[in-house]
Amino acid sequence: MGKTAVLSMLTGFALILSYVEAAIPLMPQIPGVKLGLANLATVLCLYLYGRREAFLVNMARVLLVSVLFGNLYTAGYSLAGALFSFTAMVTAKRARCFSTVGVSVCGGVFHNIGQLLVAAAVTTTLQVFYYLPWLLLSGGITGILIGILAGEVLVHVRISQGKGSGGIRG
Amino acid sequence: MFFCDKMEKVHMTRADWTLIFCVFAAAAGTALFFLQGGRIGQERVAVVEQDGQEVYRLPLGEETAVEVFWEDGCNVVSVDGRGVWISYADCPDRICVRQGKIFGGGQSIVCLPHRLVVYLEGAAGEETLDAMTD
Ligand SMILES: [Zn+2]
């Protein structure tokens, strides 16, 4: 399968995950705060291809999700979360001391911190940071689960590549 | 092909565990801080004015009260963590006492006979968050 095909597939996968998590309202007070399931696609892309490809998939997801399920208001929150999370994950991966779990925990936690900062800017009050403990906890837990899942997938992808079975299989 | 027989586990590093510990410690720490009554942002202050002069500034927090005298009369202004109210007054109408507690949002308590005005200054807090969800 070609790279473009895999990247489109990952974007589609991210869209499905975004759709699923949109059905689970985590914190109705702050729009756009989600479990962060779609991060799985970003982590996979980051490890399989690299920063540029992961960034493209991430931005395509934010754009498509906003058009399909959201509005301009939630788009701002999603974008801030995605950019924060992406920068944190690239930095963590570069540090070379984390596994996919550490990288994904960084992504999950900073996704939520980014959205809190936007919420604080929009409402011009720091009171939104009362949600910080809960957002750290949920970001951390989803981060761990997604990190483990991504690690498993990558191990299998590498094994199937090693056996010469024609690259990445869906 | 996807479900191979050779199951490998993700190798979590020492840095992973340290990071996870730090995140959960930060969550627990901030939660404890807020549960213990820790506040963030601008401190809210109850301002007491008499005859146009500021006579008291009472930060909201622990429940306290001050007596404000005017000629023969007196009002007792009380604050707690959420708002300010006049708990006692010997003015003729007692309208100030009946007004109850105010929580900000531009409200004020007035005692005309004693020329007393009480209002809240600072971030609106909960009101702002509620407004956000509308
Ligand atoms: Zn009165």
Tab-separated table of N, CA and C in Angstrom, chain B:
chain	number	residue	atom	x	y	z
B	1	MET	N	-2.443	-11.725	9.514
B	1	MET	CA	-1.162	-11.024	9.500
B	1	MET	C	-1.084	-10.051	10.664
B	2	PHE	N	-2.233	-9.454	10.975
B	2	PHE	CA	-2.229	-8.420	11.997
B	2	PHE	C	-2.094	-9.029	13.388
B	3	PHE	N	-2.730	-10.166	13.597
B	3	PHE	CA	-2.637	-10.812	14.907
B	3	PHE	C	-1.581	-11.903	14.856
B	4	CYS	N	-0.355	-11.520	15.131
B	4	CYS	CA	0.749	-12.465	15.009
B	4	CYS	C	0.786	-13.378	16.225
B	5	ASP	N	1.443	-14.507	16.061
B	5	ASP	CA	1.595	-15.428	17.183
B	5	ASP	C	2.609	-14.893	18.182
B	6	LYS	N	3.580	-14.146	17.662
B	6	LYS	CA	4.621	-13.642	18.544
B	6	LYS	C	4.140	-12.361	19.213
B	7	MET	N	3.698	-12.488	20.468
B	7	MET	CA	3.190	-11.313	21.172
B	7	MET	C	4.325	-10.579	21.882
B	8	GLU	N	4.526	-9.367	21.482
B	8	GLU	CA	5.526	-8.562	22.188
B	8	GLU	C	4.821	-7.471	22.970
B	9	LYS	N	5.379	-7.165	24.111
B	9	LYS	CA	4.790	-6.104	24.927
B	9	LYS	C	5.498	-4.784	24.642
B	10	VAL	N	4.777	-3.691	24.907
B	10	VAL	CA	5.408	-2.380	24.801
B	10	VAL	C	6.404	-2.243	25.940
B	11	HIS	N	7.620	-1.838	25.606
B	11	HIS	CA	8.609	-1.669	26.661
B	11	HIS	C	8.527	-0.265	27.226
B	12	MET	N	7.939	-0.178	28.407
B	12	MET	CA	7.838	1.140	29.028
B	12	MET	C	9.152	1.467	29.701
B	13	THR	N	9.600	2.702	29.505
B	13	THR	CA	10.899	3.107	30.040
B	13	THR	C	10.737	3.737	31.419
B	14	ARG	N	11.888	3.938	32.040
B	14	ARG	CA	11.879	4.611	33.352
B	14	ARG	C	11.293	6.016	33.225
B	15	ALA	N	11.617	6.683	32.109
B	15	ALA	CA	11.095	8.040	31.882
B	15	ALA	C	9.572	8.022	31.764
B	16	ASP	N	9.020	6.978	31.139
B	16	ASP	CA	7.561	6.824	31.043
B	16	ASP	C	6.937	6.822	32.428
B	17	TRP	N	7.483	5.961	33.290
B	17	TRP	CA	6.922	5.825	34.645
B	17	TRP	C	7.037	7.119	35.417
B	18	THR	N	8.199	7.802	35.282
B	18	THR	CA	8.391	9.081	35.970
B	18	THR	C	7.351	10.093	35.504
B	19	LEU	N	7.151	10.140	34.172
B	19	LEU	CA	6.182	11.094	33.613
B	19	LEU	C	4.774	10.808	34.125
B	20	ILE	N	4.382	9.539	34.087
B	20	ILE	CA	3.040	9.156	34.547
B	20	ILE	C	2.868	9.524	36.022
B	21	PHE	N	3.905	9.234	36.804
B	21	PHE	CA	3.842	9.578	38.226
B	21	PHE	C	3.656	11.083	38.401
B	22	CYS	N	4.422	11.872	37.635
B	22	CYS	CA	4.352	13.332	37.761
B	22	CYS	C	2.964	13.852	37.386
B	23	VAL	N	2.392	13.306	36.305
B	23	VAL	CA	1.070	13.772	35.854
B	23	VAL	C	0.025	13.494	36.928
B	24	PHE	N	0.034	12.272	37.471
B	24	PHE	CA	-0.968	11.922	38.481
B	24	PHE	C	-0.712	12.679	39.786
B	25	ALA	N	0.562	12.892	40.114
B	25	ALA	CA	0.874	13.672	41.319
B	25	ALA	C	0.382	15.107	41.156
B	26	ALA	N	0.554	15.659	39.957
B	26	ALA	CA	0.085	17.033	39.700
B	26	ALA	C	-1.435	17.094	39.784
B	27	ALA	N	-2.110	16.073	39.246
B	27	ALA	CA	-3.577	16.029	39.311
B	27	ALA	C	-4.033	15.971	40.766
B	28	ALA	N	-3.410	15.079	41.540
B	28	ALA	CA	-3.789	14.932	42.952
B	28	ALA	C	-3.461	16.202	43.730
B	29	GLY	N	-2.289	16.778	43.447
B	29	GLY	CA	-1.854	17.978	44.160
B	29	GLY	C	-2.796	19.150	43.925
B	30	THR	N	-3.125	19.401	42.639
B	30	THR	CA	-4.018	20.526	42.342
B	30	THR	C	-5.414	20.259	42.893
B	31	ALA	N	-5.873	18.993	42.820
B	31	ALA	CA	-7.194	18.655	43.355
B	31	ALA	C	-7.239	18.933	44.849
B	32	LEU	N	-6.193	18.514	45.565
B	32	LEU	CA	-6.124	18.740	47.012
B	32	LEU	C	-6.118	20.223	47.338
B	33	PHE	N	-5.343	20.967	46.534
B	33	PHE	CA	-5.239	22.414	46.738
B	33	PHE	C	-6.623	23.064	46.642
B	34	PHE	N	-7.385	22.675	45.609
B	34	PHE	CA	-8.714	23.278	45.430
B	34	PHE	C	-9.680	22.787	46.513
B	35	LEU	N	-9.568	21.508	46.888
B	35	LEU	CA	-10.468	20.968	47.903
B	35	LEU	C	-10.208	21.615	49.260
B	36	GLN	N	-8.946	22.006	49.497
B	36	GLN	CA	-8.616	22.675	50.761
B	36	GLN	C	-9.049	24.127	50.749
B	37	GLY	N	-9.694	24.564	49.666
B	37	GLY	CA	-10.180	25.939	49.597
B	37	GLY	C	-9.241	26.881	48.875
B	38	GLY	N	-8.230	26.317	48.189
B	38	GLY	CA	-7.309	27.159	47.422
B	38	GLY	C	-8.039	27.854	46.290
B	39	ARG	N	-7.719	29.122	46.088
B	39	ARG	CA	-8.387	29.907	45.047
B	39	ARG	C	-7.370	30.291	43.984
B	40	ILE	N	-7.867	30.499	42.767
B	40	ILE	CA	-6.981	31.011	41.733
B	40	ILE	C	-7.576	32.266	41.127
B	41	GLY	N	-6.722	32.953	40.387
B	41	GLY	CA	-7.194	34.162	39.727
B	41	GLY	C	-7.259	35.305	40.713
B	42	GLN	N	-7.957	36.336	40.276
B	42	GLN	CA	-8.063	37.547	41.059
B	42	GLN	C	-8.811	37.265	42.358
B	43	GLU	N	-8.253	37.743	43.468
B	43	GLU	CA	-8.918	37.598	44.763
B	43	GLU	C	-10.159	38.482	44.785
B	44	ARG	N	-11.262	37.937	45.293
B	44	ARG	CA	-12.483	38.739	45.366
B	44	ARG	C	-12.530	39.470	46.693
B	45	VAL	N	-12.888	40.726	46.628
B	45	VAL	CA	-12.873	41.580	47.816
B	45	VAL	C	-14.228	42.262	47.959
B	46	ALA	N	-14.745	42.253	49.197
B	46	ALA	CA	-15.949	43.016	49.492
B	46	ALA	C	-15.535	44.419	49.922
B	47	VAL	N	-16.089	45.430	49.259
B	47	VAL	CA	-15.737	46.810	49.566
B	47	VAL	C	-16.886	47.448	50.339
B	48	VAL	N	-16.560	48.058	51.471
B	48	VAL	CA	-17.570	48.711	52.307
B	48	VAL	C	-17.337	50.227	52.241
B	49	GLU	N	-18.337	50.948	51.770
B	49	GLU	CA	-18.213	52.408	51.671
B	49	GLU	C	-19.249	53.076	52.565
B	50	GLN	N	-18.820	54.117	53.253
B	50	GLN	CA	-19.760	54.869	54.064
B	50	GLN	C	-19.647	56.346	53.693
B	51	ASP	N	-20.788	56.938	53.352
B	51	ASP	CA	-20.843	58.346	52.961
B	51	ASP	C	-19.845	58.628	51.830
B	52	GLY	N	-19.716	57.646	50.907
B	52	GLY	CA	-18.815	57.826	49.773
B	52	GLY	C	-17.356	57.527	50.052
B	53	GLN	N	-17.024	57.216	51.302
B	53	GLN	CA	-15.640	56.915	51.656
B	53	GLN	C	-15.465	55.404	51.840
B	54	GLU	N	-14.375	54.867	51.285
B	54	GLU	CA	-14.107	53.451	51.479
B	54	GLU	C	-13.607	53.241	52.902
B	55	VAL	N	-14.347	52.406	53.689
B	55	VAL	CA	-13.930	52.214	55.085
B	55	VAL	C	-13.351	50.828	55.352
B	56	TYR	N	-13.765	49.830	54.554
B	56	TYR	CA	-13.228	48.478	54.749
B	56	TYR	C	-13.045	47.781	53.408
B	57	ARG	N	-12.035	46.932	53.327
B	57	ARG	CA	-11.891	45.991	52.210
B	57	ARG	C	-11.735	44.599	52.819
B	58	LEU	N	-12.711	43.726	52.564
B	58	LEU	CA	-12.691	42.401	53.185
B	58	LEU	C	-12.517	41.333	52.108
B	59	PRO	N	-11.356	40.663	52.047
B	59	PRO	CA	-11.183	39.587	51.072
B	59	PRO	C	-12.099	38.405	51.402
B	60	LEU	N	-12.757	37.856	50.371
B	60	LEU	CA	-13.620	36.697	50.600
B	60	LEU	C	-12.757	35.494	50.932
B	61	GLY	N	-13.255	34.679	51.837
B	61	GLY	CA	-12.486	33.512	52.257
B	61	GLY	C	-13.090	32.993	53.530
B	62	GLU	N	-12.311	33.023	54.595
B	62	GLU	CA	-12.843	32.582	55.879
B	62	GLU	C	-13.966	33.507	56.343
B	63	GLU	N	-14.942	32.936	57.029
B	63	GLU	CA	-16.091	33.738	57.461
B	63	GLU	C	-15.667	34.729	58.536
B	64	THR	N	-15.865	36.015	58.247
B	64	THR	CA	-15.538	37.056	59.223
B	64	THR	C	-16.610	38.135	59.162
B	65	ALA	N	-16.593	39.011	60.153
B	65	ALA	CA	-17.564	40.098	60.190
B	65	ALA	C	-16.901	41.343	60.773
B	66	VAL	N	-17.357	42.512	60.310
B	66	VAL	CA	-16.883	43.779	60.906
B	66	VAL	C	-18.087	44.633	61.270
B	67	GLU	N	-17.916	45.437	62.301
B	67	GLU	CA	-18.964	46.378	62.696
B	67	GLU	C	-18.643	47.731	62.076
B	68	VAL	N	-19.651	48.325	61.457
B	68	VAL	CA	-19.472	49.652	60.862
B	68	VAL	C	-20.429	50.607	61.560
B	69	PHE	N	-19.864	51.647	62.196
B	69	PHE	CA	-20.699	52.553	62.990
B	69	PHE	C	-21.041	53.804	62.207
B	70	TRP	N	-22.237	54.341	62.466
B	70	TRP	CA	-22.678	55.605	61.863
B	70	TRP	C	-23.529	56.345	62.891
B	71	GLU	N	-22.983	57.423	63.421
B	71	GLU	CA	-23.644	58.159	64.498
B	71	GLU	C	-24.010	57.194	65.637
B	72	ASP	N	-25.306	57.018	65.942
B	72	ASP	CA	-25.673	56.093	67.023
B	72	ASP	C	-25.845	54.661	66.529
B	73	GLY	N	-25.897	54.513	65.201
B	73	GLY	CA	-26.253	53.210	64.648
B	73	GLY	C	-25.061	52.350	64.282
B	74	CYS	N	-25.391	51.145	63.872
B	74	CYS	CA	-24.317	50.211	63.504
B	74	CYS	C	-24.833	49.136	62.557
B	75	ASN	N	-23.966	48.700	61.621
B	75	ASN	CA	-24.243	47.557	60.751
B	75	ASN	C	-23.132	46.539	60.950
B	76	VAL	N	-23.473	45.266	60.840
B	76	VAL	CA	-22.440	44.232	60.844
B	76	VAL	C	-22.361	43.645	59.437
B	77	VAL	N	-21.186	43.792	58.810
B	77	VAL	CA	-20.977	43.275	57.460
B	77	VAL	C	-20.209	41.964	57.564
B	78	SER	N	-20.785	40.870	56.985
B	78	SER	CA	-20.154	39.552	57.066
B	78	SER	C	-19.730	39.084	55.679
B	79	VAL	N	-18.612	38.365	55.623
B	79	VAL	CA	-18.184	37.742	54.366
B	79	VAL	C	-17.870	36.273	54.627
B	80	ASP	N	-18.004	35.453	53.575
B	80	ASP	CA	-17.474	34.086	53.618
B	80	ASP	C	-16.797	33.830	52.271
B	81	GLY	N	-16.613	32.576	51.917
B	81	GLY	CA	-15.888	32.267	50.682
B	81	GLY	C	-16.644	32.622	49.421
B	82	ARG	N	-17.954	32.844	49.528
B	82	ARG	CA	-18.746	33.025	48.312
B	82	ARG	C	-19.328	34.423	48.135
B	83	GLY	N	-19.563	35.118	49.221
B	83	GLY	CA	-20.201	36.422	49.050
B	83	GLY	C	-20.181	37.256	50.316
B	84	VAL	N	-20.949	38.342	50.283
B	84	VAL	CA	-20.994	39.283	51.407
B	84	VAL	C	-22.460	39.601	51.720
B	85	TRP	N	-22.744	39.830	53.008
B	85	TRP	CA	-24.103	40.191	53.406
B	85	TRP	C	-24.060	41.022	54.687
B	86	ILE	N	-25.165	41.690	54.981
B	86	ILE	CA	-25.246	42.440	56.232
B	86	ILE	C	-26.016	41.581	57.232
B	87	SER	N	-25.336	41.149	58.275
B	87	SER	CA	-25.928	40.176	59.187
B	87	SER	C	-26.710	40.843	60.320
B	88	TYR	N	-26.387	42.114	60.571
B	88	TYR	CA	-27.135	42.815	61.618
B	88	TYR	C	-27.164	44.310	61.303
B	89	ALA	N	-28.274	44.963	61.623
B	89	ALA	CA	-28.339	46.414	61.481
B	89	ALA	C	-29.406	46.949	62.424
B	90	ASP	N	-29.165	48.128	62.997
B	90	ASP	CA	-30.185	48.729	63.863
B	90	ASP	C	-30.811	49.947	63.189
B	91	CYS	N	-30.715	49.966	61.866
B	91	CYS	CA	-31.355	51.042	61.117
B	91	CYS	C	-32.877	50.856	61.168
B	92	PRO	N	-33.656	51.925	60.906
B	92	PRO	CA	-35.112	51.797	61.038
B	92	PRO	C	-35.737	50.795	60.054
B	93	ASP	N	-35.260	50.717	58.825
B	93	ASP	CA	-35.979	49.904	57.834
B	93	ASP	C	-35.463	48.467	57.695
B	94	ARG	N	-34.218	48.201	58.012
B	94	ARG	CA	-33.597	46.862	57.897
B	94	ARG	C	-33.626	46.293	56.467
B	95	ILE	N	-33.786	47.179	55.519
B	95	ILE	CA	-33.798	46.708	54.127
B	95	ILE	C	-32.464	46.036	53.791
B	96	CYS	N	-31.391	46.594	54.334
B	96	CYS	CA	-30.053	46.074	54.047
B	96	CYS	C	-29.910	44.624	54.493
B	97	VAL	N	-30.470	44.306	55.675
B	97	VAL	CA	-30.367	42.936	56.186
B	97	VAL	C	-31.195	41.988	55.321
B	98	ARG	N	-32.398	42.472	54.946
B	98	ARG	CA	-33.305	41.613	54.179
B	98	ARG	C	-32.800	41.350	52.762
B	99	GLN	N	-31.855	42.167	52.306
B	99	GLN	CA	-31.328	41.958	50.957
B	99	GLN	C	-30.538	40.658	50.837
B	100	GLY	N	-30.041	40.185	51.966
B	100	GLY	CA	-29.342	38.901	51.967
B	100	GLY	C	-27.951	38.976	51.359
B	101	LYS	N	-27.477	37.814	50.939
B	101	LYS	CA	-26.095	37.710	50.474
B	101	LYS	C	-25.979	38.037	48.994
B	102	ILE	N	-24.951	38.768	48.625
B	102	ILE	CA	-24.690	39.003	47.196
B	102	ILE	C	-23.418	38.265	46.792
B	103	PHE	N	-23.395	37.825	45.537
B	103	PHE	CA	-22.293	36.993	45.055
B	103	PHE	C	-21.509	37.670	43.940
B	104	GLY	N	-21.704	38.950	43.745
B	104	GLY	CA	-20.989	39.648	42.669
B	104	GLY	C	-21.911	39.927	41.508
B	105	GLY	N	-21.346	39.988	40.317
B	105	GLY	CA	-22.152	40.256	39.132
B	105	GLY	C	-22.804	41.629	39.165
B	106	GLY	N	-22.125	42.614	39.761
B	106	GLY	CA	-22.619	43.995	39.744
B	106	GLY	C	-23.652	44.311	40.813
B	107	GLN	N	-23.966	43.332	41.685
B	107	GLN	CA	-24.932	43.595	42.752
B	107	GLN	C	-24.301	44.464	43.841
B	108	SER	N	-25.141	45.151	44.616
B	108	SER	CA	-24.632	45.860	45.784
B	108	SER	C	-25.713	45.905	46.859
B	109	ILE	N	-25.283	46.085	48.101
B	109	ILE	CA	-26.220	46.233	49.218
B	109	ILE	C	-26.144	47.682	49.688
B	110	VAL	N	-27.299	48.297	49.907
B	110	VAL	CA	-27.323	49.698	50.328
B	110	VAL	C	-28.105	49.812	51.634
B	111	CYS	N	-27.552	50.559	52.583
B	111	CYS	CA	-28.293	50.923	53.777
B	111	CYS	C	-28.381	52.442	53.796
B	112	LEU	N	-29.524	52.950	53.312
B	112	LEU	CA	-29.669	54.411	53.169
B	112	LEU	C	-29.557	55.159	54.491
B	113	PRO	N	-30.239	54.699	55.569
B	113	PRO	CA	-30.166	55.454	56.822
B	113	PRO	C	-28.728	55.608	57.345
B	114	HIS	N	-27.903	54.575	57.132
B	114	HIS	CA	-26.523	54.633	57.619
B	114	HIS	C	-25.530	54.996	56.521
B	115	ARG	N	-26.068	55.395	55.364
B	115	ARG	CA	-25.234	55.810	54.212
B	115	ARG	C	-24.155	54.786	53.877
B	116	LEU	N	-24.575	53.510	53.864
B	116	LEU	CA	-23.623	52.423	53.689
B	116	LEU	C	-23.854	51.732	52.341
B	117	VAL	N	-22.765	51.460	51.617
B	117	VAL	CA	-22.836	50.706	50.365
B	117	VAL	C	-21.821	49.573	50.426
B	118	VAL	N	-22.253	48.367	50.088
B	118	VAL	CA	-21.352	47.200	50.069
B	118	VAL	C	-21.431	46.554	48.699
B	119	TYR	N	-20.286	46.296	48.094
B	119	TYR	CA	-20.281	45.599	46.796
B	119	TYR	C	-19.038	44.726	46.676
B	120	LEU	N	-19.023	43.872	45.642
B	120	LEU	CA	-17.898	42.961	45.440
B	120	LEU	C	-17.038	43.419	44.279
B	121	GLU	N	-15.750	43.236	44.465
B	121	GLU	CA	-14.787	43.620	43.441
B	121	GLU	C	-14.008	42.368	43.050
B	122	GLY	N	-13.578	42.285	41.792
B	122	GLY	CA	-12.770	41.144	41.375
B	122	GLY	C	-13.514	40.249	40.418
B	123	ALA	N	-12.794	39.161	39.978
B	123	ALA	CA	-13.357	38.268	38.968
B	123	ALA	C	-14.669	37.668	39.455
B	124	ALA	N	-15.574	37.466	38.525
B	124	ALA	CA	-16.908	37.021	38.893
B	124	ALA	C	-16.971	35.539	39.239
B	125	GLY	N	-15.928	34.763	38.849
B	125	GLY	CA	-15.877	33.359	39.257
B	125	GLY	C	-16.936	32.508	38.624
B	126	GLU	N	-17.728	31.851	39.455
B	126	GLU	CA	-18.711	30.867	38.984
B	126	GLU	C	-19.664	31.462	37.956
B	127	GLU	N	-20.044	32.719	38.165
B	127	GLU	CA	-20.981	33.348	37.235
B	127	GLU	C	-20.433	33.333	35.819
B	128	THR	N	-19.124	33.611	35.684
B	128	THR	CA	-18.507	33.651	34.364
B	128	THR	C	-18.556	32.279	33.705
B	129	LEU	N	-18.282	31.249	34.497
B	129	LEU	CA	-18.284	29.896	33.944
B	129	LEU	C	-19.684	29.506	33.478
B	130	ASP	N	-20.680	29.878	34.265
B	130	ASP	CA	-22.050	29.570	33.881
B	130	ASP	C	-22.423	30.275	32.589
B	131	ALA	N	-21.981	31.526	32.472
B	131	ALA	CA	-22.305	32.306	31.286
B	131	ALA	C	-21.710	31.668	30.036
B	132	MET	N	-20.569	31.023	30.211
B	132	MET	CA	-19.875	30.392	29.098
B	132	MET	C	-20.690	29.290	28.448
B	133	THR	N	-21.437	28.572	29.258
B	133	THR	CA	-22.136	27.403	28.743
B	133	THR	C	-23.426	27.781	28.020
B	134	ASP	N	-23.878	29.000	28.190
B	134	ASP	CA	-25.133	29.406	27.548
B	134	ASP	C	-25.005	29.496	26.030
